[in-house]
PDB file of C-alpha atoms in Angstrom:
ATOM      1  CA  UNK A   5      -9.023 -16.302  -8.453  1.00 92.00           C
ATOM      2  CA  UNK A   6      -9.518 -18.661  -5.517  1.00 95.00           C
ATOM      3  CA  UNK A   7     -10.736 -16.954  -2.337  1.00 97.00           C
ATOM      4  CA  UNK A   8     -10.150 -18.049   1.240  1.00 96.00           C
ATOM      5  CA  UNK A   9     -12.236 -16.568   4.038  1.00 95.00           C
ATOM      6  CA  UNK A  10     -11.247 -16.903   7.685  1.00 94.00           C
ATOM      7  CA  UNK A  11     -12.861 -15.454  10.773  1.00 90.00           C
ATOM      8  CA  UNK A  12      -9.709 -14.697  12.752  1.00 91.00           C
ATOM      9  CA  UNK A  13      -6.020 -14.832  11.890  1.00 92.00           C
ATOM     10  CA  UNK A  14      -2.963 -13.015  13.253  1.00 92.00           C
ATOM     11  CA  UNK A  15      -2.083 -11.774   9.764  1.00 93.00           C
ATOM     12  CA  UNK A  16      -3.450 -12.473   6.290  1.00 96.00           C
ATOM     13  CA  UNK A  17       0.057 -11.957   4.877  1.00 96.00           C
ATOM     14  CA  UNK A  18       1.421 -14.584   7.255  1.00 95.00           C
ATOM     15  CA  UNK A  19      -1.440 -16.934   6.356  1.00 96.00           C
ATOM     16  CA  UNK A  20      -0.586 -16.741   2.652  1.00 96.00           C
ATOM     17  CA  UNK A  21       3.159 -16.921   3.257  1.00 96.00           C
ATOM     18  CA  UNK A  22       2.771 -20.197   5.129  1.00 96.00           C
ATOM     19  CA  UNK A  23       0.422 -21.472   2.425  1.00 95.00           C
ATOM     20  CA  UNK A  24       2.991 -20.626  -0.248  1.00 95.00           C
ATOM     21  CA  UNK A  25       5.826 -22.276   1.646  1.00 93.00           C
ATOM     22  CA  UNK A  26       3.784 -25.453   1.928  1.00 95.00           C
ATOM     23  CA  UNK A  27       2.905 -25.369  -1.765  1.00 92.00           C
ATOM     24  CA  UNK A  28       5.156 -23.160  -3.956  1.00 88.00           C
ATOM     25  CA  UNK A  29       3.131 -24.181  -7.019  1.00 90.00           C
ATOM     26  CA  UNK A  30      -0.048 -22.595  -5.681  1.00 93.00           C
ATOM     27  CA  UNK A  31      -1.944 -20.389  -8.118  1.00 95.00           C
ATOM     28  CA  UNK A  32      -3.172 -16.845  -7.538  1.00 97.00           C
ATOM     29  CA  UNK A  33      -5.480 -16.564  -4.561  1.00 98.00           C
ATOM     30  CA  UNK A  34      -6.487 -14.210  -1.789  1.00 98.00           C
ATOM     31  CA  UNK A  35      -7.406 -14.541   1.860  1.00 98.00           C
ATOM     32  CA  UNK A  36      -9.720 -12.183   3.713  1.00 97.00           C
ATOM     33  CA  UNK A  37     -10.154 -12.089   7.478  1.00 94.00           C
ATOM     34  CA  UNK A  38     -13.097 -10.742   9.430  1.00 88.00           C
ATOM     35  CA  UNK A  39     -10.739 -10.180  12.343  1.00 85.00           C
ATOM     36  CA  UNK A  40      -6.979  -9.741  12.022  1.00 83.00           C
ATOM     37  CA  UNK A  41      -5.295  -9.758  15.419  1.00 81.00           C
ATOM     38  CA  UNK A  42      -1.736  -8.797  14.515  1.00 71.00           C
ATOM     39  CA  UNK A  43      -1.811  -6.958  11.210  1.00 60.00           C
ATOM     40  CA  UNK A  44       1.321  -5.016  10.349  1.00 58.00           C
ATOM     41  CA  UNK A  45       1.957  -1.931   8.298  1.00 52.00           C
ATOM     42  CA  UNK A  46       5.153  -0.255   7.192  1.00 47.00           C
ATOM     43  CA  UNK A  47       7.991  -0.248   9.748  1.00 46.00           C
ATOM     44  CA  UNK A  48       6.141  -2.826  11.858  1.00 50.00           C
ATOM     45  CA  UNK A  49       3.287  -0.494  12.782  1.00 53.00           C
ATOM     46  CA  UNK A  50       0.062  -2.223  13.793  1.00 54.00           C
ATOM     47  CA  UNK A  51      -3.008  -1.933  11.586  1.00 53.00           C
ATOM     48  CA  UNK A  52      -5.974  -1.364  13.906  1.00 59.00           C
ATOM     49  CA  UNK A  53      -9.349  -2.411  12.514  1.00 66.00           C
ATOM     50  CA  UNK A  54     -12.786  -2.951  14.044  1.00 75.00           C
ATOM     51  CA  UNK A  55     -14.087  -6.453  13.423  1.00 77.00           C
ATOM     52  CA  UNK A  56     -16.583  -6.779  10.599  1.00 85.00           C
ATOM     53  CA  UNK A  57     -16.427  -3.146   9.517  1.00 93.00           C
ATOM     54  CA  UNK A  58     -13.336  -2.970   7.342  1.00 95.00           C
ATOM     55  CA  UNK A  59     -11.336  -5.048   4.881  1.00 96.00           C
ATOM     56  CA  UNK A  60      -8.166  -6.867   5.859  1.00 95.00           C
ATOM     57  CA  UNK A  61      -6.969  -9.150   3.094  1.00 97.00           C
ATOM     58  CA  UNK A  62      -3.914 -10.339   1.186  1.00 98.00           C
ATOM     59  CA  UNK A  63      -3.473 -11.287  -2.452  1.00 98.00           C
ATOM     60  CA  UNK A  64      -0.931 -13.837  -3.672  1.00 98.00           C
ATOM     61  CA  UNK A  65       0.253 -13.286  -7.238  1.00 98.00           C
ATOM     62  CA  UNK A  66       2.665 -15.774  -8.789  1.00 96.00           C
ATOM     63  CA  UNK A  67       4.657 -16.064 -12.013  1.00 95.00           C
ATOM     64  CA  UNK A  68       5.853 -12.451 -11.842  1.00 97.00           C
ATOM     65  CA  UNK A  69       9.438 -13.065 -12.996  1.00 96.00           C
ATOM     66  CA  UNK A  70      10.379  -9.533 -11.918  1.00 97.00           C
ATOM     67  CA  UNK A  71      13.945  -8.337 -11.489  1.00 96.00           C
ATOM     68  CA  UNK A  72      14.694  -7.443  -7.881  1.00 96.00           C
ATOM     69  CA  UNK A  73      15.849  -3.943  -8.817  1.00 95.00           C
ATOM     70  CA  UNK A  74      12.374  -3.275 -10.246  1.00 96.00           C
ATOM     71  CA  UNK A  75      10.420  -4.345  -7.169  1.00 96.00           C
ATOM     72  CA  UNK A  76       9.038  -0.840  -6.528  1.00 98.00           C
ATOM     73  CA  UNK A  77       6.894  -1.369  -9.620  1.00 98.00           C
ATOM     74  CA  UNK A  78       4.700  -3.648  -7.503  1.00 98.00           C
ATOM     75  CA  UNK A  79       4.195  -0.981  -4.861  1.00 98.00           C
ATOM     76  CA  UNK A  80       3.437   1.789  -7.336  1.00 98.00           C
ATOM     77  CA  UNK A  81       1.085  -0.275  -9.507  1.00 98.00           C
ATOM     78  CA  UNK A  82      -0.794  -1.555  -6.453  1.00 98.00           C
ATOM     79  CA  UNK A  83      -1.244   1.962  -5.072  1.00 98.00           C
ATOM     80  CA  UNK A  84      -2.555   3.258  -8.377  1.00 98.00           C
ATOM     81  CA  UNK A  85      -4.921   0.278  -8.737  1.00 98.00           C
ATOM     82  CA  UNK A  86      -6.414   1.023  -5.323  1.00 98.00           C
ATOM     83  CA  UNK A  87      -6.882   4.673  -6.296  1.00 98.00           C
ATOM     84  CA  UNK A  88      -8.806   3.592  -9.410  1.00 98.00           C
ATOM     85  CA  UNK A  89     -11.263   1.539  -7.376  1.00 98.00           C
ATOM     86  CA  UNK A  90     -11.725   4.178  -4.693  1.00 98.00           C
ATOM     87  CA  UNK A  91     -12.472   6.815  -7.319  1.00 98.00           C
ATOM     88  CA  UNK A  92     -15.107   4.492  -8.793  1.00 97.00           C
ATOM     89  CA  UNK A  93     -16.630   4.256  -5.303  1.00 97.00           C
ATOM     90  CA  UNK A  94     -16.980   8.025  -5.090  1.00 95.00           C
ATOM     91  CA  UNK A  95     -13.939   8.872  -2.986  1.00 98.00           C
ATOM     92  CA  UNK A  96     -12.279  12.180  -3.903  1.00 96.00           C
ATOM     93  CA  UNK A  97      -9.077  14.056  -3.102  1.00 97.00           C
ATOM     94  CA  UNK A  98      -7.033  10.860  -3.067  1.00 98.00           C
ATOM     95  CA  UNK A  99      -3.262  10.729  -2.755  1.00 98.00           C
ATOM     96  CA  UNK A 100      -0.524   8.157  -2.230  1.00 98.00           C
ATOM     97  CA  UNK A 101       1.639   8.868   0.802  1.00 97.00           C
ATOM     98  CA  UNK A 102       5.049   7.352   0.130  1.00 97.00           C
ATOM     99  CA  UNK A 103       5.532   4.521  -0.291  1.00 96.00           C
ATOM    100  CA  UNK A 104       1.970   3.184  -0.522  1.00 95.00           C
ATOM    101  CA  UNK A 105      -0.422   4.534   2.105  1.00 96.00           C
ATOM    102  CA  UNK A 106      -3.645   5.806   0.582  1.00 98.00           C
ATOM    103  CA  UNK A 107      -5.009   9.128   1.848  1.00 98.00           C
ATOM    104  CA  UNK A 108      -8.332  10.841   1.252  1.00 98.00           C
ATOM    105  CA  UNK A 109      -8.723  14.448   2.383  1.00 96.00           C
ATOM    106  CA  UNK A 110      -5.198  13.996   3.861  1.00 96.00           C
ATOM    107  CA  UNK A 111      -6.484  11.225   6.168  1.00 96.00           C
ATOM    108  CA  UNK A 112      -5.290   7.618   5.973  1.00 95.00           C
ATOM    109  CA  UNK A 113      -7.879   5.170   4.723  1.00 97.00           C
ATOM    110  CA  UNK A 114      -5.710   2.338   3.418  1.00 97.00           C
ATOM    111  CA  UNK A 115      -2.372   0.713   4.140  1.00 95.00           C
ATOM    112  CA  UNK A 116      -0.394  -1.716   2.006  1.00 97.00           C
ATOM    113  CA  UNK A 117       2.333  -4.171   2.989  1.00 96.00           C
ATOM    114  CA  UNK A 118       4.056  -6.137   0.217  1.00 97.00           C
ATOM    115  CA  UNK A 119       6.195  -9.201   0.845  1.00 97.00           C
ATOM    116  CA  UNK A 120       8.055 -10.831  -2.038  1.00 97.00           C
ATOM    117  CA  UNK A 121       9.274 -14.375  -2.631  1.00 96.00           C
ATOM    118  CA  UNK A 122      12.510 -14.740  -4.562  1.00 95.00           C
ATOM    119  CA  UNK A 123      13.941 -17.366  -6.896  1.00 91.00           C
ATOM    120  CA  UNK A 124      17.032 -17.157  -9.127  1.00 90.00           C
ATOM    121  CA  UNK A 125      17.596 -13.462  -8.315  1.00 90.00           C
ATOM    122  CA  UNK A 126      14.052 -12.573  -9.346  1.00 97.00           C
ATOM    123  CA  UNK A 127      10.713 -12.001  -7.630  1.00 97.00           C
ATOM    124  CA  UNK A 128       8.670 -15.066  -8.466  1.00 96.00           C
ATOM    125  CA  UNK A 129       5.628 -14.314  -6.318  1.00 97.00           C
ATOM    126  CA  UNK A 130       4.329 -11.502  -4.165  1.00 98.00           C
ATOM    127  CA  UNK A 131       1.910 -11.213  -1.264  1.00 98.00           C
ATOM    128  CA  UNK A 132       0.103  -7.881  -1.214  1.00 98.00           C
ATOM    129  CA  UNK A 133      -1.518  -7.193   2.140  1.00 97.00           C
ATOM    130  CA  UNK A 134      -4.168  -4.485   2.324  1.00 97.00           C
ATOM    131  CA  UNK A 135      -6.086  -2.886   5.152  1.00 96.00           C
ATOM    132  CA  UNK A 136      -8.903  -0.593   4.033  1.00 97.00           C
ATOM    133  CA  UNK A 137     -11.156   1.376   6.373  1.00 96.00           C
ATOM    134  CA  UNK A 138     -14.627   0.927   4.942  1.00 97.00           C
ATOM    135  CA  UNK A 139     -17.539   1.264   7.393  1.00 97.00           C
ATOM    136  CA  UNK A 140     -15.764   2.126  10.646  1.00 94.00           C
ATOM    137  CA  UNK A 141     -16.869   5.521  11.938  1.00 92.00           C
ATOM    138  CA  UNK A 142     -14.731   6.257  14.972  1.00 89.00           C
ATOM    139  CA  UNK A 143     -10.945   6.546  15.048  1.00 87.00           C
ATOM    140  CA  UNK A 144      -8.366   7.615  17.573  1.00 79.00           C
ATOM    141  CA  UNK A 145      -7.441  11.161  16.536  1.00 76.00           C
ATOM    142  CA  UNK A 146      -3.746  10.378  16.839  1.00 66.00           C
ATOM    143  CA  UNK A 147      -3.967   8.106  13.791  1.00 77.00           C
ATOM    144  CA  UNK A 148      -5.342  10.797  11.439  1.00 89.00           C
ATOM    145  CA  UNK A 149      -7.524   8.157   9.819  1.00 94.00           C
ATOM    146  CA  UNK A 150     -10.895   8.016   8.101  1.00 95.00           C
ATOM    147  CA  UNK A 151     -13.053   5.527   6.211  1.00 96.00           C
ATOM    148  CA  UNK A 152     -15.105   5.338   3.043  1.00 98.00           C
ATOM    149  CA  UNK A 153     -18.322   5.696   5.059  1.00 97.00           C
ATOM    150  CA  UNK A 154     -17.039   8.718   6.970  1.00 95.00           C
ATOM    151  CA  UNK A 155     -16.102  10.391   3.713  1.00 96.00           C
ATOM    152  CA  UNK A 156     -19.288   9.704   1.754  1.00 97.00           C
ATOM    153  CA  UNK A 157     -21.974   8.770   4.266  1.00 97.00           C
ATOM    154  CA  UNK A 158     -22.541   5.548   2.303  1.00 97.00           C
ATOM    155  CA  UNK A 159     -22.533   2.114   3.942  1.00 97.00           C
ATOM    156  CA  UNK A 160     -20.517  -0.147   1.629  1.00 98.00           C
ATOM    157  CA  UNK A 161     -20.903  -3.855   0.914  1.00 98.00           C
ATOM    158  CA  UNK A 162     -17.557  -5.289   2.004  1.00 97.00           C
ATOM    159  CA  UNK A 163     -17.620  -8.227  -0.413  1.00 97.00           C
ATOM    160  CA  UNK A 164     -18.352  -5.941  -3.365  1.00 98.00           C
ATOM    161  CA  UNK A 165     -15.459  -3.618  -2.523  1.00 98.00           C
ATOM    162  CA  UNK A 166     -13.154  -6.580  -1.898  1.00 98.00           C
ATOM    163  CA  UNK A 167     -13.820  -8.197  -5.266  1.00 98.00           C
ATOM    164  CA  UNK A 168     -13.335  -4.914  -7.124  1.00 98.00           C
ATOM    165  CA  UNK A 169      -9.984  -4.348  -5.418  1.00 98.00           C
ATOM    166  CA  UNK A 170      -8.704  -7.881  -5.958  1.00 98.00           C
ATOM    167  CA  UNK A 171      -9.597  -7.851  -9.651  1.00 98.00           C
ATOM    168  CA  UNK A 172      -8.133  -4.391 -10.264  1.00 98.00           C
ATOM    169  CA  UNK A 173      -4.868  -5.224  -8.498  1.00 98.00           C
ATOM    170  CA  UNK A 174      -4.460  -8.540 -10.320  1.00 98.00           C
ATOM    171  CA  UNK A 175      -5.317  -7.027 -13.711  1.00 98.00           C
ATOM    172  CA  UNK A 176      -3.040  -4.010 -13.293  1.00 98.00           C
ATOM    173  CA  UNK A 177      -0.046  -5.943 -11.947  1.00 98.00           C
ATOM    174  CA  UNK A 178       0.093  -8.227 -14.967  1.00 98.00           C
ATOM    175  CA  UNK A 179      -0.759  -5.457 -17.429  1.00 98.00           C
ATOM    176  CA  UNK A 180       1.715  -2.846 -16.225  1.00 98.00           C
ATOM    177  CA  UNK A 181       4.686  -4.865 -14.926  1.00 97.00           C
ATOM    178  CA  UNK A 182       6.158  -4.988 -18.472  1.00 97.00           C
ATOM    179  CA  UNK A 183       6.010  -1.168 -18.644  1.00 97.00           C
ATOM    180  CA  UNK A 184       9.128   0.853 -17.945  1.00 97.00           C
ATOM    181  CA  UNK A 185       9.631   2.036 -14.374  1.00 97.00           C
ATOM    182  CA  UNK A 186       9.779   5.586 -15.745  1.00 97.00           C
ATOM    183  CA  UNK A 187       6.247   5.318 -17.175  1.00 98.00           C
ATOM    184  CA  UNK A 188       4.898   3.883 -13.923  1.00 98.00           C
ATOM    185  CA  UNK A 189       6.624   6.507 -11.781  1.00 98.00           C
ATOM    186  CA  UNK A 190       5.217   9.308 -13.934  1.00 98.00           C
ATOM    187  CA  UNK A 191       1.692   8.267 -12.988  1.00 98.00           C
ATOM    188  CA  UNK A 192       2.738   7.599  -9.391  1.00 98.00           C
ATOM    189  CA  UNK A 193       4.214  11.101  -9.039  1.00 98.00           C
ATOM    190  CA  UNK A 194       0.971  12.633 -10.324  1.00 98.00           C
ATOM    191  CA  UNK A 195      -0.732  11.174  -7.252  1.00 98.00           C
ATOM    192  CA  UNK A 196       2.049  11.556  -4.667  1.00 98.00           C
ATOM    193  CA  UNK A 197       1.136  13.351  -1.441  1.00 98.00           C
ATOM    194  CA  UNK A 198       3.083  16.584  -0.742  1.00 98.00           C
ATOM    195  CA  UNK A 199       5.327  16.337  -3.802  1.00 98.00           C
ATOM    196  CA  UNK A 200       6.903  19.713  -4.561  1.00 97.00           C
ATOM    197  CA  UNK A 201       5.646  21.217  -1.290  1.00 96.00           C
ATOM    198  CA  UNK A 202       7.579  22.216   1.811  1.00 96.00           C
ATOM    199  CA  UNK A 203       6.952  19.495   4.399  1.00 96.00           C
ATOM    200  CA  UNK A 204       8.188  18.416   7.803  1.00 96.00           C
ATOM    201  CA  UNK A 205      10.133  15.184   8.170  1.00 96.00           C
ATOM    202  CA  UNK A 206      11.185  13.239  11.231  1.00 96.00           C
ATOM    203  CA  UNK A 207      14.262  11.046  11.634  1.00 96.00           C
ATOM    204  CA  UNK A 208      14.349   7.916  13.836  1.00 96.00           C
ATOM    205  CA  UNK A 209      16.126   9.884  16.605  1.00 96.00           C
ATOM    206  CA  UNK A 210      13.200  12.328  16.808  1.00 96.00           C
ATOM    207  CA  UNK A 211      14.962  15.179  15.005  1.00 96.00           C
ATOM    208  CA  UNK A 212      12.732  17.141  12.647  1.00 96.00           C
ATOM    209  CA  UNK A 213      13.563  19.170   9.585  1.00 95.00           C
ATOM    210  CA  UNK A 214      11.906  20.819   6.598  1.00 96.00           C
ATOM    211  CA  UNK A 215      12.347  19.716   3.022  1.00 97.00           C
ATOM    212  CA  UNK A 216      10.613  19.296  -0.324  1.00 97.00           C
ATOM    213  CA  UNK A 217       9.819  15.938  -1.924  1.00 98.00           C
ATOM    214  CA  UNK A 218      11.291  16.028  -5.408  1.00 98.00           C
ATOM    215  CA  UNK A 219      10.495  12.490  -6.537  1.00 98.00           C
ATOM    216  CA  UNK A 220      10.667   8.797  -5.766  1.00 98.00           C
ATOM    217  CA  UNK A 221      13.581   6.966  -7.379  1.00 98.00           C
ATOM    218  CA  UNK A 222      13.420   3.825  -9.515  1.00 97.00           C
ATOM    219  CA  UNK A 223      14.397   1.876  -6.399  1.00 97.00           C
ATOM    220  CA  UNK A 224      11.549   3.420  -4.395  1.00 98.00           C
ATOM    221  CA  UNK A 225      13.715   5.822  -2.393  1.00 98.00           C
ATOM    222  CA  UNK A 226      12.226   9.167  -1.368  1.00 98.00           C
ATOM    223  CA  UNK A 227      14.326  12.040  -2.695  1.00 98.00           C
ATOM    224  CA  UNK A 228      14.113  15.200  -0.581  1.00 98.00           C
ATOM    225  CA  UNK A 229      15.634  18.623  -1.162  1.00 98.00           C
ATOM    226  CA  UNK A 230      16.526  20.217   2.172  1.00 96.00           C
ATOM    227  CA  UNK A 231      16.889  23.871   3.129  1.00 88.00           C
ATOM    228  CA  UNK A 232      20.640  23.697   2.631  1.00 86.00           C
ATOM    229  CA  UNK A 233      19.985  22.767  -1.028  1.00 91.00           C
ATOM    230  CA  UNK A 234      21.265  19.236  -0.524  1.00 95.00           C
ATOM    231  CA  UNK A 235      19.308  16.436  -2.193  1.00 97.00           C
ATOM    232  CA  UNK A 236      19.200  13.188  -0.229  1.00 97.00           C
ATOM    233  CA  UNK A 237      17.541   9.796  -0.732  1.00 98.00           C
ATOM    234  CA  UNK A 238      15.904   7.730   2.008  1.00 98.00           C
ATOM    235  CA  UNK A 239      14.518   4.259   2.553  1.00 96.00           C
ATOM    236  CA  UNK A 240      11.254   3.796   4.433  1.00 92.00           C
ATOM    237  CA  UNK A 241      12.874   3.187   7.829  1.00 92.00           C
ATOM    238  CA  UNK A 242      15.159   6.196   7.534  1.00 97.00           C
ATOM    239  CA  UNK A 243      12.643   9.038   7.528  1.00 96.00           C
ATOM    240  CA  UNK A 244       8.983   9.789   8.198  1.00 94.00           C
ATOM    241  CA  UNK A 245       6.831  12.374   6.464  1.00 95.00           C
ATOM    242  CA  UNK A 246       4.727  14.265   8.985  1.00 90.00           C
ATOM    243  CA  UNK A 247       1.464  15.984   8.087  1.00 71.00           C
TER     244      UNK A 247
END
């Protein structure tokens, strides 16, 4: 896969999106930035990363031919691919926090932002943006974050970790996209943070309530059973799981 390295860019996802718009026939590639000045996570949250210590990169995968209603497959497969690599690197107690944050010891170490390109009612290509805390050692406590080095004491070669992640994500996307969503979700649920446990959730208006995550639907909605025994489904912008 072709690699593009830049020193500074507002967003690696934006970089690849503009590249794709200029050349829709572009083949699989990835761009990695030493410094990303305006990286975004879910719900528009900023991804804060110290220059030269972490990985901020995006992968463009084309020829997916995926039905729009199955787009959560991309999120689930990507999350599980990242878990595979992190386990190989010696990271333990890993979980996926819905929809695709990666936690270790209940602390966030990786965020994923997926943007899809559509054609004829199908997803033709996808840009998978990833921010992974690798060698950074100090974090604002409010972010409840950690890094590979904090967890293991090992200083990691960024290029080595990058190449392992890119290859695993590319391999797994093409291997598992033909699988049924049920088979993918079964593995995803095995690694889902707080599933089956009483947890606190916050709504956009600041209201908080207690519920239990039952599952994630085929469409990627979080299904929560509340204290009044009512089961409800939510999109990412509709509810937030607190720790």
